[in-house]
Amino acid sequence: MLSLEEAKKDIENKGYLDIKLDSGIDYVKEILQLKKDKNAVILAHYYQEDAIQKIADFVGDSLALAQKAVSVDADIIVFAGVHFMAETAKILNPNKKVVLPDLKAGCSLADSCPPVEFAKFRAEHPDHVVVTYINCSAEIKALSDVVCTSSNALKIINSIPKDTPIIFAPDKNLGAYLIEETGRDMLLWDGACMVHEAFSMDKMIELYKNNQDADIIAHPESEAHILKMAKYVGSTAGLLNYVKNSDKNKFIVATEAGILYKMQLDNPGKELIPAPAKDDNTCACSECFYMKMNTMKKLYLCMKHELPEIIVGEELREKALKPIARMLELS
Ligand code: 13P
Ligand code: SF4
């Protein structure tokens, strides 16, 4: 086994994933032990693979995870999600160590909003309040007045006086949905999530023709034509609650397929059909390549070596904290 110093060197020299492991390792047992030994807490998003959701201390949507990150009493936060989520946890917890199983677990939506271009866009509209979806980098948050998630976006928009113009970034689909729901005229950044834009309307119509007893439910990062077909639109937590509280027995679910693990656990007797993606892939659904970069092996390695660690410079952290804190106050 490598010592921490050896592991760090190994990472610098060869890259994180090249660390050799003993074969036959029991990841569940080892992770549980590391959690205890290091006073670590594992926070996971609903899009993580089933085994990670099973072993996590807390599983939630983006808002619940940010709220949880403020209240956990642990020395290390192990964030089983994507980079912007772990970064948000670090911004909220400068004195805690925050680690992410794979540093390359990014987000197409966050990537669609580069800070230099966004700063220019914002400067062109100085009278606008800037609302940003939490799926963005710390640099974008630092250029924002208030952050939101899919759970609280309507509430956040409605908290802004009606005569105040709004920039909404980076998700144009969520932005268009909010315009429709609130009647506000917002300037939208042209970003999107590749997972939620992958659903095929033609295949969805075909699927619904054969399952007319199902409710279509969708995440608001999906395109407008998918949202128009949906009986209910909501965040991952919203979708889970909807299925749990509904009298229906069948649902076509338009969001990342990882949600089906918890949904099926909550509703053993109900039939859950993942919404079909445009391109045929292994699961005939839509999976987030970034979310699925985290594995039990990487979770184990990251807890063992406390790497890769999320680091945010103090000046940037303070600027990015303000709009996040504003969101938490309003939620
Ligand atoms: P929520 O967790 O707010 O539902 O967002 C889903 C998502 O795409 C996270 O990356
Ligand atoms: Fe980003 Fe979309 Fe993946 Fe969420 S599902 S992490 S928004 S790419």
Coordinates of N, CA and C and ligand atoms in Angstrom, one line a residue, residues 47 82 84-85 106-110 133 135 193-196 221 256 288-291, ligand 2:
Y47 N -28.0 11.4 -9.2 CA -27.5 10.9 -10.4 C -26.3 10.0 -10.3
V82 N -20.7 16.3 -9.0 CA -19.8 16.9 -10.0 C -19.1 18.1 -9.4
F84 N -18.9 21.4 -9.7 CA -19.5 22.7 -9.2 C -20.2 22.4 -7.8
M85 N -20.7 21.2 -7.6 CA -21.4 20.9 -6.4 C -20.3 20.8 -5.2
G106 N -17.0 17.0 -14.5 CA -17.4 18.4 -14.7 C -18.9 18.4 -15.0
C107 N -19.3 19.4 -15.9 CA -20.7 19.6 -16.2 C -20.8 20.4 -17.5
S108 N -21.5 19.8 -18.5 CA -21.6 20.5 -19.8 C -22.3 21.9 -19.6
L109 N -23.2 22.0 -18.7 CA -23.9 23.3 -18.5 C -22.9 24.3 -17.9
A110 N -22.2 23.9 -16.9 CA -21.2 24.8 -16.3 C -20.2 25.3 -17.4
Y133 N -28.0 29.8 -12.2 CA -28.3 28.4 -11.8 C -27.0 27.9 -11.1
N135 N -25.5 25.3 -11.3 CA -24.6 24.6 -12.2 C -23.7 25.5 -13.0
C193 N -27.7 21.7 -20.8 CA -27.2 20.4 -20.3 C -27.3 19.4 -21.3
M194 N -26.3 18.7 -21.7 CA -26.3 17.8 -22.8 C -27.2 16.5 -22.5
V195 N -27.3 16.2 -21.2 CA -28.1 15.1 -20.7 C -29.6 15.3 -20.9
H196 N -30.0 16.5 -20.5 CA -31.4 16.8 -20.6 C -31.8 17.3 -22.0
E221 N -34.5 21.3 -17.0 CA -33.3 21.5 -17.9 C -33.6 20.9 -19.3
E256 N -32.0 12.4 -15.8 CA -30.9 11.5 -15.8 C -31.3 10.2 -15.1
C288 N -25.6 10.9 -17.4 CA -24.6 12.0 -17.3 C -23.2 11.3 -17.2
F289 N -22.5 11.5 -18.3 CA -21.1 10.9 -18.4 C -20.3 11.4 -17.2
Y290 N -20.5 12.7 -16.8 CA -19.7 13.3 -15.7 C -20.0 12.7 -14.4
M291 N -21.3 12.6 -14.1 CA -21.8 12.0 -12.8 C -21.3 10.6 -12.7
Ligands
SF4_2 FE1 -24.3 19.0 -15.7 FE2 -26.3 18.0 -17.0 FE3 -24.6 16.3 -15.9 FE4 -26.2 17.8 -14.3 S1 -26.8 16.2 -15.7 S2 -24.0 17.5 -14.1 S3 -26.4 19.7 -15.6 S4 -24.2 17.7 -17.6

